[in-house]
N, CA, C and O atoms as a DFTB+ gen file, in Angstrom:
820 C
 N C O
     1  1     122.153     104.248      88.766
     2  2     120.985     105.063      89.560
     3  2     121.454     105.736      90.826
     4  3     122.251     105.217      91.608
     5  1     120.781     107.198      91.010
     6  2     121.185     108.416      91.158
     7  2     120.479     108.655      92.734
     8  3     119.454     109.332      92.650
     9  1     120.754     108.323      93.844
    10  2     120.055     108.875      94.996
    11  2     120.016     110.218      94.816
    12  3     120.756     110.770      94.003
    13  1     118.803     111.126      95.854
    14  2     118.963     112.381      95.002
    15  2     117.803     112.825      96.754
    16  3     117.035     112.170      97.458
    17  1     118.358     114.360      96.754
    18  2     116.896     115.328      97.973
    19  2     116.787     116.775      97.226
    20  3     117.111     117.145      96.098
    21  1     116.240     117.378      98.250
    22  2     115.626     118.764      97.997
    23  2     116.824     119.632      96.680
    24  3     116.640     120.713      96.120
    25  1     117.991     118.675      96.528
    26  2     118.850     120.193      96.324
    27  2     118.317     119.547      94.316
    28  3     118.144     120.339      93.390
    29  1     118.228     118.503      94.235
    30  2     117.646     118.335      92.660
    31  2     116.157     119.203      92.203
    32  3     115.435     119.005      91.226
    33  1     116.034     120.159      93.242
    34  2     114.876     120.717      92.408
    35  2     115.861     122.159      91.146
    36  3     115.493     122.715      90.111
    37  1     116.770     122.220      91.727
    38  2     118.025     123.692      91.175
    39  2     118.301     122.946      89.333
    40  3     118.516     123.572      88.295
    41  1     118.169     121.317      89.565
    42  2     118.520     121.528      88.538
    43  2     117.697     119.567      87.618
    44  3     118.484     118.903      86.943
    45  1     116.593     119.183      87.759
    46  2     116.097     117.861      87.517
    47  2     116.000     118.033      86.517
    48  3     116.046     119.068      85.851
    49  1     115.749     116.359      86.116
    50  2     115.896     115.762      85.152
    51  2     114.616     116.088      84.087
    52  3     113.411     115.884      84.241
    53  1     115.325     116.653      82.994
    54  2     113.712     117.217      81.258
    55  2     114.284     116.832      80.416
    56  3     115.411     116.598      79.981
    57  1     112.992     116.789      80.185
    58  2     113.633     116.108      78.115
    59  2     112.252     116.860      77.970
    60  3     111.376     116.778      78.831
    61  1     112.135     117.565      76.865
    62  2     110.602     117.449      75.664
    63  2     110.190     117.142      75.407
    64  3     110.580     116.141      74.807
    65  1     108.655     117.454      75.402
    66  2     107.909     116.715      74.352
    67  2     108.015     116.545      72.549
    68  3     107.711     115.588      71.837
    69  1     108.351     117.355      72.340
    70  2     108.825     117.663      71.234
    71  2     110.098     116.811      70.823
    72  3     110.048     116.209      69.751
    73  1     111.426     116.707      71.742
    74  2     112.032     115.289      71.624
    75  2     111.183     113.840      71.773
    76  3     110.777     113.224      70.788
    77  1     111.048     113.546      72.694
    78  2     110.425     112.588      72.869
    79  2     108.613     112.010      71.705
    80  3     108.208     110.894      71.380
    81  1     108.070     113.352      71.455
    82  2     107.237     112.568      69.902
    83  2     108.200     112.048      68.699
    84  3     108.042     110.970      68.125
    85  1     109.177     112.946      68.425
    86  2     109.896     112.956      67.159
    87  2     110.256     111.477      66.925
    88  3     109.659     110.767      66.116
    89  1     111.251     111.079      67.676
    90  2     112.056     109.893      67.344
    91  2     111.816     108.649      68.252
    92  3     110.754     108.424      68.833
    93  1     112.667     108.055      68.291
    94  2     113.061     106.834      69.255
    95  2     114.031     106.995      69.924
    96  3     114.165     106.231      70.879
    97  1     114.867     107.837      69.730
    98  2     116.073     108.466      70.477
    99  2     115.836     109.723      71.620
   100  3     116.489     110.094      72.595
   101  1     114.830     110.084      71.123
   102  2     113.992     111.027      72.402
   103  2     113.421     110.383      73.492
   104  3     113.433     110.913      74.603
   105  1     112.840     109.112      73.256
   106  2     112.256     108.189      73.994
   107  2     112.856     107.321      74.874
   108  3     112.336     106.643      75.760
   109  1     113.995     107.411      74.541
   110  2     115.303     106.453      75.141
   111  2     116.151     106.850      76.048
   112  3     116.626     106.232      77.000
   113  1     116.406     108.558      75.481
   114  2     116.997     109.793      76.595
   115  2     115.892     109.871      77.474
   116  3     116.538     109.895      78.522
   117  1     114.853     109.922      77.792
   118  2     113.306     110.110      78.377
   119  2     113.652     108.762      79.361
   120  3     114.301     108.893      80.399
   121  1     113.207     107.638      78.961
   122  2     113.711     106.473      79.540
   123  2     115.281     106.298      80.566
   124  3     115.250     105.671      81.625
   125  1     115.952     106.638      80.293
   126  2     117.696     106.860      80.577
   127  2     117.440     107.967      82.416
   128  3     117.826     107.729      83.560
   129  1     116.750     108.953      81.904
   130  2     116.435     109.936      83.316
   131  2     115.912     109.360      84.263
   132  3     116.135     109.346      85.474
   133  1     114.434     108.375      82.927
   134  2     113.373     107.939      84.909
   135  2     114.235     106.576      85.634
   136  3     113.987     106.312      86.810
   137  1     115.677     105.386      84.542
   138  2     115.631     104.760      84.926
   139  2     116.877     104.853      86.159
   140  3     117.135     104.101      87.098
   141  1     117.552     106.234      85.649
   142  2     118.355     107.163      86.739
   143  2     117.887     107.815      88.357
   144  3     118.357     107.737      89.491
   145  1     116.783     108.431      87.765
   146  2     116.591     109.221      88.987
   147  2     114.984     108.694      89.448
   148  3     114.337     109.472      90.148
   149  1     114.412     107.482      89.082
   150  2     113.450     106.982      89.294
   151  2     111.844     108.645      88.692
   152  3     110.702     108.266      88.953
   153  1     111.903     109.777      88.187
   154  2     111.430     110.020      87.525
   155  2     111.792     111.425      86.836
   156  3     112.582     112.158      87.430
   157  1     111.234     111.839      85.579
   158  2     111.923     112.662      84.979
   159  2     110.136     114.307      84.456
   160  3     108.921     114.497      84.410
   161  1     110.863     114.622      84.340
   162  2     109.596     115.958      83.965
   163  2     109.731     116.164      82.329
   164  3     110.751     116.072      81.645
   165  1     108.742     116.388      82.030
   166  2     108.827     116.916      80.265
   167  2     107.532     118.724      80.284
   168  3     106.363     119.042      80.504
   169  1     108.692     119.250      79.934
   170  2     108.103     120.386      79.121
   171  2     107.870     120.467      77.537
   172  3     108.397     119.808      76.640
   173  1     106.613     121.804      77.464
   174  2     106.039     121.409      76.729
   175  2     105.008     120.531      75.597
   176  3     104.889     120.602      74.374
   177  1     104.373     119.726      76.600
   178  2     102.953     118.870      76.626
   179  2     102.005     119.303      75.792
   180  3     101.081     119.029      76.557
   181  1     101.485     119.733      74.898
   182  2     100.514     120.554      74.630
   183  2      98.840     120.333      75.669
   184  3      98.459     119.169      75.802
   185  1      98.056     121.361      76.262
   186  2      97.225     121.341      77.403
   187  2      96.114     120.283      76.764
   188  3      95.107     120.957      76.550
   189  1      95.873     118.872      76.361
   190  2      95.125     118.307      76.468
   191  2      95.278     116.608      76.485
   192  3      96.121     115.845      76.014
   193  1      94.233     116.442      77.142
   194  2      94.326     114.757      77.084
   195  2      94.485     114.035      75.945
   196  3      94.372     112.810      75.986
   197  1      94.739     114.628      74.897
   198  2      94.707     113.314      73.847
   199  2      96.593     113.985      73.509
   200  3      96.636     113.925      72.280
   201  1      97.134     114.195      73.690
   202  2      97.685     114.522      73.986
   203  2      98.949     113.743      74.515
   204  3      99.894     113.230      73.915
   205  1      98.545     113.863      76.213
   206  2      99.238     113.771      77.305
   207  2      98.939     111.628      76.836
   208  3      99.834     110.788      76.928
   209  1      97.859     111.414      76.502
   210  2      97.981     110.153      76.108
   211  2      98.998     109.367      75.477
   212  3      99.547     108.387      75.980
   213  1      99.323     110.088      73.802
   214  2      99.663     110.047      72.815
   215  2     100.933     109.574      73.847
   216  3     101.650     108.579      73.948
   217  1     100.797     110.799      74.511
   218  2     102.768     110.604      74.777
   219  2     102.923     109.355      76.305
   220  3     103.816     109.298      77.151
   221  1     102.239     108.891      76.221
   222  2     102.375     107.795      77.936
   223  2     102.674     107.051      76.826
   224  3     103.623     106.271      76.911
   225  1     102.026     107.137      75.746
   226  2     102.296     105.357      74.793
   227  2     103.849     105.479      74.215
   228  3     104.758     104.656      74.110
   229  1     103.737     106.809      73.906
   230  2     105.484     106.391      73.296
   231  2     106.471     105.459      74.226
   232  3     107.628     105.141      73.953
   233  1     105.831     105.160      75.214
   234  2     107.039     104.643      76.193
   235  2     106.029     102.806      76.473
   236  3     106.630     101.813      76.880
   237  1     104.583     102.800      76.151
   238  2     104.026     101.527      76.935
   239  2     102.647     101.690      76.791
   240  3     102.010     102.743      76.810
   241  1     102.140     100.242      76.607
   242  2     100.198     100.442      76.831
   243  2     100.303     100.957      78.359
   244  3     101.176     100.901      79.225
   245  1      98.757     101.585      78.262
   246  2      98.314     102.748      79.146
   247  2      97.474     100.697      79.961
   248  3      96.666      99.921      79.450
   249  1      98.210     100.642      81.255
   250  2      97.334      99.197      82.395
   251  2      95.815      99.883      82.857
   252  3      95.705     100.950      83.461
   253  1      95.314      99.494      82.664
   254  2      93.849      98.794      83.344
   255  2      93.462      99.074      84.761
   256  3      93.816      98.176      85.524
   257  1      92.845     100.052      85.312
   258  2      92.791      99.457      86.973
   259  2      91.153     100.138      87.163
   260  3      90.443     100.658      86.302
   261  1      90.936      99.954      88.336
   262  2      89.453      99.781      88.740
   263  2      88.804     101.682      88.673
   264  3      87.745     102.026      89.198
   265  1      90.222     103.124      87.533
   266  2      89.211     104.356      87.424
   267  2      89.239     103.742      85.756
   268  3      88.218     103.852      85.078
   269  1      90.193     103.250      85.316
   270  2      90.238     102.939      83.632
   271  2      91.870     102.646      83.837
   272  3      92.682     102.200      84.648
   273  1      91.714     103.394      82.112
   274  2      93.231     102.726      81.549
   275  2      93.632     104.854      81.644
   276  3      93.584     105.654      82.579
   277  1      93.865     104.946      80.668
   278  2      93.920     106.890      80.612
   279  2      92.632     107.754      81.275
   280  3      91.570     107.541      80.691
   281  1      92.591     108.334      81.971
   282  2      91.675     109.624      83.097
   283  2      92.434     111.082      83.081
   284  3      93.595     111.425      83.303
   285  1      91.446     111.654      82.778
   286  2      91.549     112.653      83.459
   287  2      90.853     113.053      84.937
   288  3      90.509     111.999      85.471
   289  1      90.585     114.004      85.631
   290  2      90.193     113.988      86.263
   291  2      90.078     115.888      88.181
   292  3      90.957     116.573      88.702
   293  1      88.948     115.826      88.329
   294  2      88.955     116.676      89.368
   295  2      88.938     116.521      90.647
   296  3      89.293     115.451      91.140
   297  1      88.522     117.562      91.404
   298  2      89.198     117.116      92.611
   299  2      86.717     117.460      92.901
   300  3      86.174     118.451      93.389
   301  1      85.903     115.910      92.225
   302  2      84.894     116.157      91.884
   303  2      84.464     115.374      93.296
   304  3      83.412     115.677      93.861
   305  1      85.393     114.302      93.847
   306  2      85.234     113.423      94.793
   307  2      84.565     111.944      93.448
   308  3      84.666     110.779      93.833
   309  1      84.013     112.196      92.144
   310  2      83.505     110.868      91.756
   311  2      84.064     109.392      92.368
   312  3      83.577     108.265      92.453
   313  1      85.006     109.846      92.648
   314  2      85.823     108.307      93.434
   315  2      85.872     108.434      94.639
   316  3      86.366     109.519      94.943
   317  1      85.406     107.440      96.019
   318  2      86.485     107.730      96.846
   319  2      87.477     108.005      97.574
   320  3      87.524     107.762      98.780
   321  1      88.764     108.777      96.621
   322  2      90.037     108.634      96.977
   323  2      90.686     109.713      97.120
   324  3      90.468     110.390      96.115
   325  1      91.525     110.374      97.981
   326  2      92.705     111.417      98.538
   327  2      92.728     112.476      96.911
   328  3      92.784     113.686      96.693
   329  1      92.631     110.932      95.825
   330  2      93.231     112.133      94.779
   331  2      91.869     113.437      94.107
   332  3      92.052     114.588      93.712
   333  1      90.978     112.884      94.181
   334  2      89.637     113.745      94.117
   335  2      88.962     114.543      94.904
   336  3      87.763     114.806      94.817
   337  1      89.991     115.075      95.950
   338  2      89.812     116.133      96.902
   339  2      90.644     117.039      96.377
   340  3      91.539     117.035      95.532
   341  1      89.991     118.028      97.276
   342  2      90.913     119.226      96.887
   343  2      92.496     119.408      98.436
   344  3      93.239     120.366      98.648
   345  1      92.434     118.352      98.994
   346  2      93.281     118.031     100.241
   347  2      94.675     117.864     100.004
   348  3      95.156     117.063      99.203
   349  1      95.297     118.646     100.725
   350  2      96.646     118.321     100.442
   351  2      97.997     117.004     100.991
   352  3      98.496     116.391     101.935
   353  1      98.002     117.158     100.067
   354  2      98.341     115.125     100.027
   355  2      99.834     115.229     100.196
   356  3     100.754     115.701      99.528
   357  1      99.704     114.527     101.493
   358  2     101.484     114.019     102.109
   359  2     102.173     113.133     101.326
   360  3     101.693     112.346     100.509
   361  1     103.759     113.364     101.725
   362  2     104.343     112.112     100.534
   363  2     103.827     110.575     100.495
   364  3     103.595     110.135     101.621
   365  1     103.650     109.868      99.665
   366  2     103.037     108.592      99.366
   367  2     103.150     107.936      98.166
   368  3     103.256     108.432      97.045
   369  1     103.109     106.382      98.605
   370  2     103.459     105.912      96.980
   371  2     102.186     105.347      96.859
   372  3     101.748     104.611      97.743
   373  1     101.330     105.711      95.505
   374  2     100.577     104.772      95.082
   375  2     100.534     103.676      95.010
   376  3     101.550     103.007      94.815
   377  1      98.482     102.782      95.243
   378  2      98.777     101.499      94.770
   379  2      98.773     100.462      95.787
   380  3      98.281      99.364      95.529
   381  1      99.388     100.774      97.162
   382  2      99.679      99.852      97.892
   383  2      98.637      99.170      97.993
   384  3      98.949      98.022      98.307
   385  1      97.025      99.356      97.835
   386  2      96.261      98.165      97.444
   387  2      96.699      96.733      96.627
   388  3      96.374      95.562      96.822
   389  1      97.596      97.382      95.613
   390  2      97.650      96.413      94.846
   391  2      98.353      94.518      94.530
   392  3      99.256      94.425      95.361
   393  1      98.311      93.738      94.076
   394  2      99.481      92.727      94.585
   395  2     100.882      93.864      93.431
   396  3     102.072      94.000      93.716
   397  1     100.505      94.177      92.797
   398  2     101.546      94.665      91.342
   399  2     101.188      96.010      91.914
   400  3     100.379      96.072      92.840
   401  1     101.540      96.690      91.598
   402  2     101.481      98.220      91.836
   403  2     101.874      98.948      91.054
   404  3     103.000      98.602      90.698
   405  1     101.451     100.029      90.450
   406  2     101.949     100.619      89.012
   407  2     103.458     100.555      89.394
   408  3     103.872     100.267      90.517
   409  1     104.200     100.851      88.345
   410  2     105.918     100.662      88.149
   411  2     106.028     101.989      87.335
   412  3     107.202     102.168      87.012
   413  1     105.355     102.793      86.977
   414  2     105.407     104.341      86.474
   415  2     103.990     104.958      85.877
   416  3     103.144     104.609      85.053
   417  1     104.227     106.112      86.796
   418  2     103.028     107.177      86.059
   419  2     102.984     107.932      85.784
   420  3     103.924     108.493      86.347
   421  1     102.305     108.911      84.935
   422  2     102.916     110.644      84.369
   423  2     101.375     111.430      84.755
   424  3     100.276     110.913      84.555
   425  1     101.578     112.612      85.270
   426  2     100.752     113.348      85.620
   427  2     101.171     114.909      84.951
   428  3     102.125     115.665      84.766
   429  1      99.417     114.738      84.710
   430  2     100.243     116.170      83.753
   431  2      98.888     117.154      84.508
   432  3      97.671     116.968      84.533
   433  1      99.693     118.150      85.023
   434  2      98.346     118.792      85.369
   435  2      97.776     120.204      83.942
   436  3      98.480     121.086      83.451
   437  1      96.458     119.917      83.691
   438  2      96.130     120.032      82.407
   439  2      95.569     121.956      82.856
   440  3      95.942     123.093      82.567
   441  1      94.889     121.540      83.387
   442  2      94.310     123.439      83.938
   443  2      94.698     124.019      85.006
   444  3      95.239     123.131      85.665
   445  1      94.737     124.857      85.497
   446  2      94.809     125.467      87.225
   447  2      94.761     127.302      87.199
   448  3      95.522     128.235      87.454
   449  1      93.349     127.086      86.718
   450  2      92.478     128.539      86.379
   451  2      92.669     129.581      87.587
   452  3      93.083     130.739      87.534
   453  1      92.169     128.690      88.889
   454  2      91.430     129.091      89.706
   455  2      92.037     128.500      90.967
   456  3      92.750     127.507      91.111
   457  1      91.663     129.191      91.653
   458  2      92.295     128.680      93.716
   459  2      93.745     128.666      93.879
   460  3      94.593     129.182      93.151
   461  1      93.896     127.971      94.982
   462  2      95.391     127.962      95.123
   463  2      96.065     126.317      95.531
   464  3      95.330     125.361      95.780
   465  1      97.180     126.262      95.532
   466  2      97.693     124.832      96.070
   467  2      98.426     124.477      94.204
   468  3      98.716     125.281      93.318
   469  1      98.508     122.871      94.235
   470  2      98.453     121.821      93.923
   471  2     100.015     121.793      92.936
   472  3     100.104     121.618      91.721
   473  1     101.005     122.000      93.818
   474  2     102.568     121.670      93.950
   475  2     102.576     120.304      93.696
   476  3     101.614     119.608      94.022
   477  1     103.726     119.766      93.056
   478  2     104.299     118.271      93.156
   479  2     105.024     118.234      94.094
   480  3     105.651     119.268      94.321
   481  1     105.241     117.026      95.029
   482  2     105.762     116.979      95.775
   483  2     106.855     115.300      95.733
   484  3     106.529     114.114      95.693
   485  1     108.113     115.966      95.765
   486  2     108.593     114.441      95.125
   487  2     109.373     114.433      96.267
   488  3     109.878     115.361      96.899
   489  1     109.396     112.762      96.491
   490  2     110.504     112.413      97.800
   491  2     111.295     111.164      97.526
   492  3     110.587     110.169      97.682
   493  1     112.908     110.799      97.059
   494  2     113.413     109.460      97.067
   495  2     112.858     108.661      98.160
   496  3     113.087     108.903      99.345
   497  1     112.430     108.103      97.914
   498  2     112.029     106.941      99.281
   499  2     113.427     106.292      99.645
   500  3     113.740     106.242     100.834
   501  1     114.779     105.503      98.115
   502  2     115.130     104.749      98.158
   503  2     116.395     105.548      98.790
   504  3     117.318     104.969      99.362
   505  1     116.304     107.194      98.583
   506  2     117.806     107.746      99.514
   507  2     117.414     108.062     100.682
   508  3     118.312     108.356     101.470
   509  1     115.755     108.120     101.265
   510  2     115.371     107.775     102.573
   511  2     115.632     106.323     103.252
   512  3     115.660     105.917     104.414
   513  1     115.792     105.791     102.093
   514  2     116.060     104.287     102.947
   515  2     116.984     103.945     103.153
   516  3     117.145     102.889     103.766
   517  1     118.221     104.873     102.626
   518  2     119.332     104.631     103.073
   519  2     119.893     105.133     103.959
   520  3     120.716     104.677     104.752
   521  1     119.367     106.301     103.826
   522  2     119.598     107.136     105.050
   523  2     119.361     105.898     106.803
   524  3     120.102     105.233     107.527
   525  1     118.386     106.118     106.746
   526  2     117.459     105.073     107.511
   527  2     118.870     103.907     107.901
   528  3     119.610     103.966     108.883
   529  1     118.896     103.041     106.926
   530  2     119.521     102.050     106.589
   531  2     121.344     102.037     107.707
   532  3     121.932     101.231     108.429
   533  1     121.558     103.403     107.221
   534  2     123.063     103.610     107.353
   535  2     122.938     104.088     109.061
   536  3     123.496     103.265     109.788
   537  1     122.289     105.299     109.830
   538  2     121.749     106.024     110.950
   539  2     121.157     105.141     111.805
   540  3     121.669     105.219     112.922
   541  1     119.831     103.913     111.688
   542  2     119.008     103.545     113.114
   543  2     118.968     102.131     111.394
   544  3     118.112     102.129     110.509
   545  1     120.397     101.005     111.532
   546  2     119.628      99.788     110.496
   547  2     118.727      99.126     111.609
   548  3     117.792      98.815     110.871
   549  1     118.357      98.708     112.800
   550  2     117.608      97.851     113.497
   551  2     116.715      98.505     112.737
   552  3     116.441      97.849     111.732
   553  1     115.816     100.139     112.848
   554  2     114.547     100.495     112.545
   555  2     114.436     100.042     110.569
   556  3     113.356      99.749     110.056
   557  1     115.449     100.076     109.956
   558  2     115.325      99.585     108.631
   559  2     114.969      97.885     108.521
   560  3     114.128      97.235     107.899
   561  1     115.622      97.685     109.080
   562  2     115.641      95.519     109.229
   563  2     114.000      95.835     109.332
   564  3     113.310      95.754     108.315
   565  1     113.488      96.157     110.473
   566  2     112.626      95.908     110.683
   567  2     110.878      96.535     109.675
   568  3     109.840      95.920     109.436
   569  1     111.258      97.789     109.388
   570  2     110.816      98.519     107.680
   571  2     110.721      96.860     106.705
   572  3     109.609      96.591     106.251
   573  1     111.228      96.417     106.588
   574  2     111.990      94.780     105.629
   575  2     111.235      93.633     105.923
   576  3     111.018      92.711     105.137
   577  1     110.742      93.746     107.380
   578  2     109.884      92.995     107.871
   579  2     108.691      92.937     108.285
   580  3     107.974      91.940     108.362
   581  1     108.509      93.768     108.497
   582  2     107.094      93.448     109.178
   583  2     105.720      93.673     108.360
   584  3     105.338      94.829     108.538
   585  1     104.790      92.883     107.456
   586  2     103.909      93.434     106.806
   587  2     103.212      94.146     106.609
   588  3     103.206      93.796     105.429
   589  1     102.731      94.682     106.620
   590  2     101.766      96.403     106.059
   591  2     100.456      96.123     105.657
   592  3     100.150      97.274     105.346
   593  1      99.336      95.389     105.402
   594  2      97.911      95.691     105.281
   595  2      97.509      96.108     104.655
   596  3      96.937      95.055     104.373
   597  1      96.973      97.039     103.680
   598  2      96.458      98.217     102.675
   599  2      95.055      97.708     101.971
   600  3      95.216      96.527     101.664
   601  1      94.265      97.983     101.749
   602  2      93.279      98.018     101.087
   603  2      92.648      99.307     100.835
   604  3      92.696     100.357     101.476
   605  1      91.890      98.915      99.479
   606  2      91.004     100.253      98.617
   607  2      89.737     100.424      98.720
   608  3      89.326      99.571      97.933
   609  1      88.533     101.103      99.284
   610  2      87.109     100.343      99.848
   611  2      86.024     101.770      99.882
   612  3      84.931     101.885     100.436
   613  1      87.142     103.190      98.710
   614  2      86.329     104.460      99.469
   615  2      85.406     104.030      98.828
   616  3      84.448     104.261      99.566
   617  1      84.629     103.053      97.012
   618  2      83.721     103.863      96.485
   619  2      82.746     102.432      97.005
   620  3      81.630     102.626      96.523
   621  1      82.744     101.740      97.411
   622  2      81.412     101.346      98.268
   623  2      81.776     100.119      97.461
   624  3      82.433      99.257      98.045
   625  1      81.336      99.862      95.805
   626  2      81.284      98.710      95.386
   627  2      82.628      97.979      94.832
   628  3      82.685      96.881      94.277
   629  1      83.609      98.799      95.102
   630  2      84.996      97.764      95.541
   631  2      85.428      97.451      96.469
   632  3      85.162      98.244      97.372
   633  1      86.035      96.608      96.776
   634  2      87.493      96.100      97.407
   635  2      88.215      95.524      97.104
   636  3      88.137      94.313      96.896
   637  1      89.482      96.460      96.941
   638  2      90.710      96.085      96.718
   639  2      91.432      95.871      97.820
   640  3      91.527      96.745      98.682
   641  1      92.422      93.900      97.996
   642  2      94.149      94.556      98.537
   643  2      94.683      93.911      98.112
   644  3      94.173      93.404      97.113
   645  1      95.724      93.554      98.411
   646  2      97.136      92.568      97.840
   647  2      96.734      91.451      97.715
   648  3      95.820      91.289      98.524
   649  1      96.936      90.456      97.065
   650  2      97.032      89.286      97.158
   651  2      97.996      88.400      97.371
   652  3      99.110      88.872      97.145
   653  1      97.988      86.991      97.815
   654  2      97.082      86.414      97.783
   655  2      96.215      86.765      98.937
   656  3      95.003      86.940      98.810
   657  1      96.881      86.868     100.118
   658  2      96.071      87.286     101.278
   659  2      95.963      88.598     101.744
   660  3      96.332      89.462     100.948
   661  1      95.649      88.881     102.578
   662  2      95.560      90.388     103.310
   663  2      96.490      90.758     103.842
   664  3      96.626      91.962     104.060
   665  1      97.784      89.496     104.366
   666  2      98.957      90.264     105.020
   667  2      99.989      91.867     104.973
   668  3     100.613      92.608     105.732
   669  1      99.514      91.673     103.105
   670  2     100.393      93.147     102.815
   671  2     101.663      92.679     102.438
   672  3     101.950      91.520     102.138
   673  1     102.768      94.142     102.490
   674  2     103.553      93.930     102.195
   675  2     104.343      94.476     102.723
   676  3     103.958      95.645     102.695
   677  1     105.895      94.410     103.580
   678  2     106.549      95.252     104.500
   679  2     106.855      96.646     103.379
   680  3     106.516      96.616     102.196
   681  1     107.556      97.824     104.037
   682  2     107.294      99.392     103.639
   683  2     108.360      98.867     102.364
   684  3     108.269      98.951     101.139
   685  1     109.122      98.445     103.032
   686  2     110.760      98.511     102.397
   687  2     110.796      96.990     101.773
   688  3     110.778      95.951     102.434
   689  1     110.846      97.092     100.518
   690  2     110.577      94.878      99.568
   691  2     112.516      95.041      99.781
   692  3     113.317      95.947     100.015
   693  1     112.546      93.734      99.555
   694  2     113.918      93.690      99.297
   695  2     114.166      92.183      98.542
   696  3     113.538      91.128      98.635
   697  1     115.486      92.603      97.673
   698  2     116.043      92.007      96.243
   699  2     116.313      90.168      97.242
   700  3     117.311      90.001      97.944
   701  1     114.968      88.779      97.022
   702  2     115.298      88.162      98.151
   703  2     117.155      86.992      98.088
   704  3     117.691      86.241      98.903
   705  1     117.462      87.386      96.894
   706  2     118.185      87.003      96.289
   707  2     119.958      88.035      96.876
   708  3     120.913      87.511      97.449
   709  1     119.841      89.430      96.488
   710  2     120.729      89.992      96.401
   711  2     120.870      91.253      97.907
   712  3     121.858      91.796      98.402
   713  1     119.223      91.341      98.283
   714  2     119.152      92.032      99.457
   715  2     118.896      93.559      99.428
   716  3     118.633      94.411     100.276
   717  1     119.132      93.535      97.767
   718  2     119.123      95.258      97.259
   719  2     116.989      95.504      98.120
   720  3     115.952      94.908      98.414
   721  1     117.757      96.979      98.081
   722  2     115.886      97.348      97.643
   723  2     115.748      97.535      96.724
   724  3     116.577      98.048      95.973
   725  1     114.146      97.030      96.320
   726  2     113.735      96.891      95.244
   727  2     112.184      97.642      94.821
   728  3     111.613      97.923      93.768
   729  1     111.902      97.772      96.214
   730  2     110.258      98.919      96.590
   731  2     109.905      99.732      97.385
   732  3     110.070      99.334      98.538
   733  1     109.499     100.679      97.306
   734  2     109.129     100.922      98.601
   735  2     107.393     101.110      98.482
   736  3     106.825     101.576      97.494
   737  1     106.880     100.746      99.434
   738  2     105.028     101.158      99.923
   739  2     104.590     102.356     101.285
   740  3     104.283     102.392     102.476
   741  1     104.788     103.081     100.287
   742  2     103.883     103.966     101.658
   743  2     103.017     104.788     101.863
   744  3     103.315     105.980     101.792
   745  1     101.268     104.255     102.279
   746  2     100.599     105.307     101.978
   747  2      99.649     105.374     103.700
   748  3      98.779     104.550     103.981
   749  1      99.808     105.796     104.049
   750  2      98.996     105.623     105.546
   751  2      97.173     105.575     105.046
   752  3      96.365     104.916     105.701
   753  1      96.902     106.120     104.211
   754  2      95.706     106.114     103.503
   755  2      94.977     104.471     102.845
   756  3      93.869     104.014     102.565
   757  1      96.385     104.046     102.844
   758  2      95.698     102.631     102.415
   759  2      95.814     101.962     102.912
   760  3      95.424     100.839     102.590
   761  1      96.698     102.341     104.512
   762  2      96.686     101.247     105.547
   763  2      95.589     100.789     105.695
   764  3      94.620     101.522     105.495
   765  1      95.358      99.067     106.197
   766  2      94.420      98.490     107.150
   767  2      94.442      98.424     108.456
   768  3      94.819      99.373     109.143
   769  1      94.060      97.353     108.920
   770  2      94.560      97.037     110.557
   771  2      95.271      96.287     110.734
   772  3      94.873      95.165     110.425
   773  1      96.877      96.378     111.379
   774  2      98.222      95.927     111.116
   775  2      97.595      95.672     112.905
   776  3      97.492      96.231     113.997
   777  1      97.319      94.412     112.170
   778  2      97.465      92.647     113.433
   779  2      98.768      91.573     112.849
   780  3      99.552      91.345     111.929
   781  1      98.170      91.057     114.491
   782  2      99.154      90.116     114.291
   783  2     100.161      90.018     115.226
   784  3     100.518      89.101     115.965
   785  1     100.610      91.327     115.022
   786  2     101.970      91.572     116.171
   787  2     102.094      91.770     117.380
   788  3     101.492      92.710     117.899
   789  1     102.835      91.004     118.057
   790  2     103.236      91.374     119.575
   791  2     103.696      92.805     120.052
   792  3     104.780      93.273     119.703
   793  1     102.825      93.463     120.858
   794  2     102.645      94.210     121.698
   795  2     104.034      95.414     121.275
   796  3     104.163      96.515     120.740
   797  1     104.939      94.277     121.965
   798  2     106.737      95.068     121.888
   799  2     106.903      95.023     120.551
   800  3     107.535      95.964     120.071
   801  1     106.436      94.029     119.676
   802  2     106.683      94.154     118.010
   803  2     105.816      95.466     117.572
   804  3     106.223      96.066     116.577
   805  1     104.680      95.946     118.220
   806  2     104.175      97.118     117.041
   807  2     104.620      98.203     117.952
   808  3     104.052      99.166     117.436
   809  1     105.281      98.677     118.992
   810  2     105.430      99.497     119.861
   811  2     107.179      99.805     118.790
   812  3     107.110     100.957     118.361
   813  1     107.970      99.411     118.521
   814  2     109.180      99.275     117.417
   815  2     108.769      99.417     116.585
   816  3     108.496     100.610     116.458
   817  1     108.436      98.730     115.601
   818  2     107.551      99.454     113.968
   819  2     107.129     100.722     114.217
   820  3     106.551     101.363     113.339
């Protein structure tokens, strides 16, 4: 795995749509970059939902959620979610209200002819965690232990929370055997009430 900071913008991991769609060796190059860096840009995708969906299916099936399988959307508040607004979104991970959040997502800006904004913000959570562990191991330890409840209820007819209880998951999840970091969950917009902690613990957290 390769941890990265802001300098990665000088040469981000990238493949072309043509090579991925041409044969499986292109898919392998794409997957290797995702495995190494946690993300990969794809150049030359035709700006249509159909071609974007076909690209997704080069890796695997598309997971169904409350939003559907593959879908395109705009800032029309069709769902009560910040993704359907024109608000600038700070660094976060998606699906913290799922027991098993999406492992891989593909975003494709199909059209941006008017207005402003729309920039993509990418952060290597594992890199951030490694710095925290080195500079403040006590804080790192707290974030691996304190469970953060999360939920999604923006549409009124749905209420999603991670099971089997609403205790949630730590911001940093470690492998129980190796103690290596395996998952980052961070989304203040999905966070529920943090309870069950003593006042001193809340302050530390």
